[in-house]
Structures are given as C-alpha cells and as structure tokens.
Short mmCIF file of C-alpha atoms in Angstrom, two decimals:
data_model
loop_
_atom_site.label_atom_id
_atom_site.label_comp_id
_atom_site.label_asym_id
_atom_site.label_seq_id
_atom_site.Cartn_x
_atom_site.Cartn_y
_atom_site.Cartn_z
CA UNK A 1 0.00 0.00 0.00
CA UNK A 2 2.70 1.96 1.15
CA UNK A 3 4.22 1.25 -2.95
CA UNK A 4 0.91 2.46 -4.21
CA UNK A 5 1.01 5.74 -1.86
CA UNK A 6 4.62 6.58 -3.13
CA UNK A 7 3.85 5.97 -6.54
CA UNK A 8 0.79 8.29 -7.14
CA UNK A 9 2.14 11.20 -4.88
CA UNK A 10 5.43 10.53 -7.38
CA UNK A 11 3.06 10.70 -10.08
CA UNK A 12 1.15 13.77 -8.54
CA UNK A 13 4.29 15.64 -8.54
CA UNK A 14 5.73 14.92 -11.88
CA UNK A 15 2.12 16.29 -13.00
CA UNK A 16 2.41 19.14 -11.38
CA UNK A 17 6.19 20.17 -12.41
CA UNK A 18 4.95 19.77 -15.32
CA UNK A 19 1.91 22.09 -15.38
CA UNK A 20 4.00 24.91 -14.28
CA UNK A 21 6.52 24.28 -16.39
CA UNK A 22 4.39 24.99 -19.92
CA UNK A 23 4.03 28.24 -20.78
CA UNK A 24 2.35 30.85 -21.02
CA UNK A 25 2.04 32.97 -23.98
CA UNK A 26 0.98 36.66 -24.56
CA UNK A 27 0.63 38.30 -27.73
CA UNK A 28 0.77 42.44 -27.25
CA UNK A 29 -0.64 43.28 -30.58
CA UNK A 30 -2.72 42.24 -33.89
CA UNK A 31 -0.20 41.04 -36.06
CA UNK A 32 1.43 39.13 -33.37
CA UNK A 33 -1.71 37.63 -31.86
CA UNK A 34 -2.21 35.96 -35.59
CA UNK A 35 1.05 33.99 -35.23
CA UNK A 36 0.15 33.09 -31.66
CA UNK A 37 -3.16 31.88 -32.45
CA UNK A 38 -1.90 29.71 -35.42
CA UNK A 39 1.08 28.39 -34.09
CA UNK A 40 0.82 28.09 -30.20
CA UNK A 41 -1.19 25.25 -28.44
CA UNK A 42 -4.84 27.05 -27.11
CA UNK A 43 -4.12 25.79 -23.18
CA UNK A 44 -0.79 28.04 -23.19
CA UNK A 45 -2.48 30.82 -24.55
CA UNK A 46 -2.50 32.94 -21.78
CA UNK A 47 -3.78 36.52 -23.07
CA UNK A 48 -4.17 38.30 -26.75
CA UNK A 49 -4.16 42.20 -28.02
CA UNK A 50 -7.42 43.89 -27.51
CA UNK A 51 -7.88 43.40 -31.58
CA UNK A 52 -7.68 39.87 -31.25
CA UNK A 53 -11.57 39.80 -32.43
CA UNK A 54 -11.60 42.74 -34.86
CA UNK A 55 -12.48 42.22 -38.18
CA UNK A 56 -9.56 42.49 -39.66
CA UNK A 57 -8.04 40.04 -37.43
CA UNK A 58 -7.54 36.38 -39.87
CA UNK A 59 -7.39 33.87 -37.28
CA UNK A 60 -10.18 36.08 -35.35
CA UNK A 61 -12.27 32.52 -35.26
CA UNK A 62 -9.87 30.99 -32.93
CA UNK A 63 -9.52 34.24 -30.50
CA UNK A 64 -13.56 33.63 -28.75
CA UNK A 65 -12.73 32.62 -25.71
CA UNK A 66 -9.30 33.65 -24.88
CA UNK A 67 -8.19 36.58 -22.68
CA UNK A 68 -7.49 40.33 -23.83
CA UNK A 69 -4.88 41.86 -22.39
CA UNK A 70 -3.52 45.47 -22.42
CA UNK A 71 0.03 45.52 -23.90
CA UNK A 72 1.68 46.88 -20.68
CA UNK A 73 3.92 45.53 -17.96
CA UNK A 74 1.47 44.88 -15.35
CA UNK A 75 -1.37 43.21 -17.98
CA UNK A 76 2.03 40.82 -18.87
CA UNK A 77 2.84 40.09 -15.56
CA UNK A 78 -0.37 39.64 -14.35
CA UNK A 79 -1.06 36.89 -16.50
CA UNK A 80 2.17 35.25 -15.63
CA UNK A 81 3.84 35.36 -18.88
CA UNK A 82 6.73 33.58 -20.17
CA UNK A 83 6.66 34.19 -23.39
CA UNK A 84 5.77 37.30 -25.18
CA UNK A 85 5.26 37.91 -28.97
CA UNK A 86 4.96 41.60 -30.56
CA UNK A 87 6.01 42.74 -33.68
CA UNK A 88 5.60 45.91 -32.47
CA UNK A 89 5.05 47.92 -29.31
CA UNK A 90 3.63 51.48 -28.16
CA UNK A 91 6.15 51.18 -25.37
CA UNK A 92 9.86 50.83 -26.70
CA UNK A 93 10.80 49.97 -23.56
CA UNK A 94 8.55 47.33 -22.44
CA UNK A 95 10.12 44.33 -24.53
CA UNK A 96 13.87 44.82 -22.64
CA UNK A 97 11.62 45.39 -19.20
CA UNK A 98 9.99 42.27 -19.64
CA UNK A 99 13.14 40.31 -20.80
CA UNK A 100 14.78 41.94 -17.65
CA UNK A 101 12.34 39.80 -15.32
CA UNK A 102 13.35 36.62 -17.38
CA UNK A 103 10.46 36.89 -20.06
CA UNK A 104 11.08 35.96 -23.52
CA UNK A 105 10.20 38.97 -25.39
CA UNK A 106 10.08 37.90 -29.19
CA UNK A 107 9.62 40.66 -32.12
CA UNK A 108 8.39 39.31 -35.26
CA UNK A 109 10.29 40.72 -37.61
CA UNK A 110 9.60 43.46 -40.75
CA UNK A 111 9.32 41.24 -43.98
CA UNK A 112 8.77 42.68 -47.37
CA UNK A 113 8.98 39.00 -49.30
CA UNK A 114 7.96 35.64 -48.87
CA UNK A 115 11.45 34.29 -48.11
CA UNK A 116 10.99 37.35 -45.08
CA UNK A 117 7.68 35.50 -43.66
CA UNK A 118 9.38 32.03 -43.56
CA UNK A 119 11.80 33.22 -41.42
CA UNK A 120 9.37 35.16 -39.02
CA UNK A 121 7.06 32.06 -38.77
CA UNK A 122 9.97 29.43 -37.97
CA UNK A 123 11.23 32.10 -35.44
CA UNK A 124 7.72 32.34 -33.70
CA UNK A 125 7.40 28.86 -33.78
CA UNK A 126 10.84 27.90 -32.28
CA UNK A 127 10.04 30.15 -29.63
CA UNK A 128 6.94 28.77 -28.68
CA UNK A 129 8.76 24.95 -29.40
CA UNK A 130 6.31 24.04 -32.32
CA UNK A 131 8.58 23.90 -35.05
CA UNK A 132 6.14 21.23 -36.76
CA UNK A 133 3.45 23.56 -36.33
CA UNK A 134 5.62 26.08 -38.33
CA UNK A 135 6.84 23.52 -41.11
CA UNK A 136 3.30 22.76 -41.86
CA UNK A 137 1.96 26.61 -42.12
CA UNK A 138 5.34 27.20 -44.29
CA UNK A 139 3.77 24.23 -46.28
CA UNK A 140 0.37 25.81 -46.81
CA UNK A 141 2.11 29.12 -47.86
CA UNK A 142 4.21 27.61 -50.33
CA UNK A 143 1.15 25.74 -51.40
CA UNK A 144 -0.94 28.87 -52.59
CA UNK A 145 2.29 30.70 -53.44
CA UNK A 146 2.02 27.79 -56.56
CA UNK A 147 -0.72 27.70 -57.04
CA UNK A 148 -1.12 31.70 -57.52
CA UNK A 149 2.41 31.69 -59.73
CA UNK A 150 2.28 33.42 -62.84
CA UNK A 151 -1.66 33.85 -63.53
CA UNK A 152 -1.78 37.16 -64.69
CA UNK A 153 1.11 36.86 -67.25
CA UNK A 154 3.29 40.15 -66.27
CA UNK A 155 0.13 42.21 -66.61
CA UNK A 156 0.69 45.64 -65.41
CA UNK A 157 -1.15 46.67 -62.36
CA UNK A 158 -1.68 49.68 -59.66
CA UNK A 159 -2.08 48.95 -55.86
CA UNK A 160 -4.64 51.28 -54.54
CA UNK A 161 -5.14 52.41 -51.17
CA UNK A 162 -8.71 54.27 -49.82
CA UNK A 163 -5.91 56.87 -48.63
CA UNK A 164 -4.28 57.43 -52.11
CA UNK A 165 -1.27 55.43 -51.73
CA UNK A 166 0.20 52.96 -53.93
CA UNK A 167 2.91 50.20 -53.47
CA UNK A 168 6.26 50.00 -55.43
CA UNK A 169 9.06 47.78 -55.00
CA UNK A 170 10.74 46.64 -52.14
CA UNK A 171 6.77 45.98 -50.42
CA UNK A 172 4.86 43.09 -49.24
CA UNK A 173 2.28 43.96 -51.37
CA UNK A 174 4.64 44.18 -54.65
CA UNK A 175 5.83 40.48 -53.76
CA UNK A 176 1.84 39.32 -53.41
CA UNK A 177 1.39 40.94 -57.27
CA UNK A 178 4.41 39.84 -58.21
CA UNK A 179 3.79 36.18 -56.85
CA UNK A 180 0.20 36.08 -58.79
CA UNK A 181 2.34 36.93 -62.40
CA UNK A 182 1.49 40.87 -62.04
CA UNK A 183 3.69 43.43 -62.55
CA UNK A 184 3.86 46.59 -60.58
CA UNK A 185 2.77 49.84 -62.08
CA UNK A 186 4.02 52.03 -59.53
CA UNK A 187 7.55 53.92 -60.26
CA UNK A 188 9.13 54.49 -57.27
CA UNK A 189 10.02 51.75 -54.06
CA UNK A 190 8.09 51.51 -51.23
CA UNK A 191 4.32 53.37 -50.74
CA UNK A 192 4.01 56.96 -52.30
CA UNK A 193 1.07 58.61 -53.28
CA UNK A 194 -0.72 57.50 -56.66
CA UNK A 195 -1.49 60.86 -58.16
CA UNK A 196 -4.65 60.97 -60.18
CA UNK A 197 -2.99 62.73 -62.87
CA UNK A 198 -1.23 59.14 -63.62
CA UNK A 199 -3.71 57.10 -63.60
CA UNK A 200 -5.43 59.38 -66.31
CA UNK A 201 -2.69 59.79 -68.58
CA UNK A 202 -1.35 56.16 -68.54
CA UNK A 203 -3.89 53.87 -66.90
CA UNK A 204 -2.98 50.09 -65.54
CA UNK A 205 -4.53 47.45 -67.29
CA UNK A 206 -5.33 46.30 -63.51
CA UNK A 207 -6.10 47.91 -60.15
CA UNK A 208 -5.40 46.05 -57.13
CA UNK A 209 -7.54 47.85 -53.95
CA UNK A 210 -6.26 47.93 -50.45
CA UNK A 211 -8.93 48.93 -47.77
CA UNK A 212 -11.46 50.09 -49.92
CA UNK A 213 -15.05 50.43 -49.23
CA UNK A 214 -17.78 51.10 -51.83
CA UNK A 215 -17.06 54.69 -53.67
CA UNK A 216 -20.55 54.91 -54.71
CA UNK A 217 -22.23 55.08 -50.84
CA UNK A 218 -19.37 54.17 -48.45
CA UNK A 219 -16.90 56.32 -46.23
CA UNK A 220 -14.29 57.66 -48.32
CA UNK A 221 -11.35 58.03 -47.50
CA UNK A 222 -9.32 59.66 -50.25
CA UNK A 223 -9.83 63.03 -51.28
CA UNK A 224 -10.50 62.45 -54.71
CA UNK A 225 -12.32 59.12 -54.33
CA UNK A 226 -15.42 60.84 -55.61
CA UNK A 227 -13.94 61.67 -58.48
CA UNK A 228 -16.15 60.06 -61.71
CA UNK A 229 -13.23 59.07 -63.91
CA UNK A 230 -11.56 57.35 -60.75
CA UNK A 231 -14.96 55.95 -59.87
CA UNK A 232 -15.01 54.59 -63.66
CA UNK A 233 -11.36 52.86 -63.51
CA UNK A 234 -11.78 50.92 -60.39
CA UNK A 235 -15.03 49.59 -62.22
CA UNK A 236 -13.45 48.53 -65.47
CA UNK A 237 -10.38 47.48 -63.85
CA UNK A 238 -10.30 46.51 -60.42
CA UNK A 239 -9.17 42.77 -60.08
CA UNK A 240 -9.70 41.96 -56.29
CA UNK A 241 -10.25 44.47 -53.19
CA UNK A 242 -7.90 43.17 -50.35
CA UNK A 243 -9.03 43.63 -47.07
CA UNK A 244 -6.70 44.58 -43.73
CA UNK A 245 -6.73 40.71 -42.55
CA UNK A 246 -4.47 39.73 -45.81
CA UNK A 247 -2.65 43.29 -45.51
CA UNK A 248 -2.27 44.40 -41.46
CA UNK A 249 0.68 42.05 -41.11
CA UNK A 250 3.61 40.54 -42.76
CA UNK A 251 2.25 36.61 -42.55
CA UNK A 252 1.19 33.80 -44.23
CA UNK A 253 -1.89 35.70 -45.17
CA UNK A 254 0.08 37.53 -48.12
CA UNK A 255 0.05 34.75 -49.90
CA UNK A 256 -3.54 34.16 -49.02
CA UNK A 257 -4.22 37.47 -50.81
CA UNK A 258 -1.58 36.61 -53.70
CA UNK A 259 -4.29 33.48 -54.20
CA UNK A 260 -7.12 35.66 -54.60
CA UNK A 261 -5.10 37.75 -56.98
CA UNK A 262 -4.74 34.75 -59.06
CA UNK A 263 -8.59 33.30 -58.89
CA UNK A 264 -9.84 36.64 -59.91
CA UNK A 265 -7.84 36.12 -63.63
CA UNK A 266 -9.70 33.00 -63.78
CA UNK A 267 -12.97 35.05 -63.90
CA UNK A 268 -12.21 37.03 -66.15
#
C-alpha cells in the first residue's frame, strides 16, 4: 500500500512540475496575436491584443474565448507570462523590461517578401517549441504561393489604397502581385502617393484595392475618391479588393491574398 502511496504522490508531482513548467504565452498586438493563435497550443495561450476579435483580425475565429490583455507591464505580468510575442510595441521599452524579469520577449520581424515571412514564422514557432506547427503553415504558404504563380502573365497593375497610396518595389504587397504573375505599375520603391494625374494619362490594365469600401455610398477616405473618372477605372479594372486581414501584417496571409489575386484572372 505503502508502494501504491509513493507511486501516485510521485506521479502527482511529476504532473504538477509539469503544469508549471508549460508556458504561457501573450501576444501584445494584432499582427502578433495571428502567429500566436496559429502556431501556439490554445491551453498556453495565456492573453491576446485587444484586436484579437476585430475584423480584420484572420485567425479572429480561434480568438472567442481567450483573454485580452492590455500591452503593458502589469497586464504581462499579471497573467504570468513567459513568453511574449509583438512585432511591435507602443512602449519601446517594455520588450527589454519584460526580458529583464526573465520573459522571452520575441519581435516578429519586418518582412517585405515571402522568403521574409518564412523566417518570421519558424522564429515564432521555435520560440513557442512548435517547429512542426511552423513547417506545416510554411507548407500551406508555399502551397498557394504555386498555385497563384504566374496567372496574370506580367500584366501591369496599380495597388490602390482608400488613402491614395500605392505600393512600389521593395513591399509586401509588390511580392503578393508579383507572386500572382502581375507586374507593378508604380515607379518608385516603397508606398508613395498615386497621383490621379497618372492614372489618367497612362492607366494600368489592372487595379489592385487595399482597404477600400464602396465609392458609390461608403466612407471615403481619399480626397478624390469621388472623383467620376476614378470611380469609372476601379469599375473597369479593379481585379480583387484586399481587405486589412491579408494586408495588417507581414504573414502567411500575403500569400492568401496573392491566391485571390490569381482566382480573380480565372474570372475574367
């Protein structure tokens, strides 16, 4: 009996080492609550940005239920982190603070290509030890990454923002065009404004829209978003209207939107 006793109160503790030894994970903003939510076991899951449940939020389906958290020191400790994942933070100093008290603070990292994202979701994923977890959403990427490659042929085409902005090279959103076989219209790297006066003179034989709502009856944004010749391009020409879950964040979802990019040339 006295075996038995041993053996279960052995067993007890073992159990119990190991319950406080998993961690506990706290994402401090949207981006970084996506690569929590798809990488990270729910149970160790211990608290998510207040945009967890947006709308523009991808993996917003698996957020109901969790906890929101405020992205500050006491929120983190509170919930007895011991692993933290931000990709960026309103306090600069709260990552070094936390990693001070012996929390893993982990940034995920600026990416403006596909070969940037890999990296960012096997560093997320190492952190939180689920490397296969990682492998097999590098696997799905890759998957719609082929299957979007080449559609469009090298067809010119404008990114369009409801603020007026377009996206050149050296951008996440150039690499989605780029991976669904269109070519970028815009001239100059990185976002600039899209002047109206080019897209009269020498129109793209596609728009691609970023954040837009209706023109006809919805908020509008851009100052000349009202404007009828505009109005006319982006209904002769838009291909797809990409909302802020496949934009907000440099992930997986990219190449989500780089699919969609590539289905709508097989409407058309």
């Amino acid at each position: 009996m006295r075996g038995l006793t041993a053996a279960a109160l052995g067993l007890a503790l073992a159990i119990s080492s190991a319950a406080r030894a998993a961690p506990r994970i706290v994402s401090l903003d949207q981006c970084a609550d996506q690569y929590v939510l798809a990488l990270a076991p729910r149970g160790e899951i211990a608290g998510l940005s207040k945009r967890a449940l947006n709308g523009d939020s991808a993996e917003r389906a698996l957020a109901v239920g969790l906890p929101e958290l405020r992205p500050t020191l006491e929120s983190v400790l509170g919930a007895q982190a011991s692993i933290v994942v931000y990709y960026w933070s309103a306090d600069a100093r709260l990552p070094d603070e936390l990693r001070r008290r012996g929390i893993a603070a982990v940034q995920i990292d600026e990416a403006n290509d596909f070969p940037g994202i890999r990296a960012n979701i096997r560093k997320i994923a190492a952190a939180v030890d689920q490397r296969a977890a990682g492998e097999a959403l590098v696997a799905r990427m890759d998957a719609d990454l082929a299957r979007a490659s080449g559609a469009w042929g090298g067809a010119r085409a404008l990114y369009l923002t409801t603020y007026g902005f377009t996206a050149g090279k050296g951008t996440l959103v150039g690499a989605m065009m780029n991976a669904a076989g269109l070519s970028t219209a815009a001239t100059s790297d990185g976002y600039s404004p899209a002047p109206l006066e080019a897209l009269v003179l020498n129109p793209p034989q596609a728009l691609v829209l970023g954040f837009f709502r209706d023109l006809a009856g919805g908020r509008q944004h851009w100052s000349i978003a009202g404007n009828g010749y505009l109005r006319g391009l982006v209904a002769k020409r838009a291909i797809a209207s990409l909302p802020g879950s496949v934009l907000g964040c440099p992930a997986w979802t990219a190449a989500e939107g780089a699919l969609a990019l590539a289905q709508a040339r097989q409407g058309r």
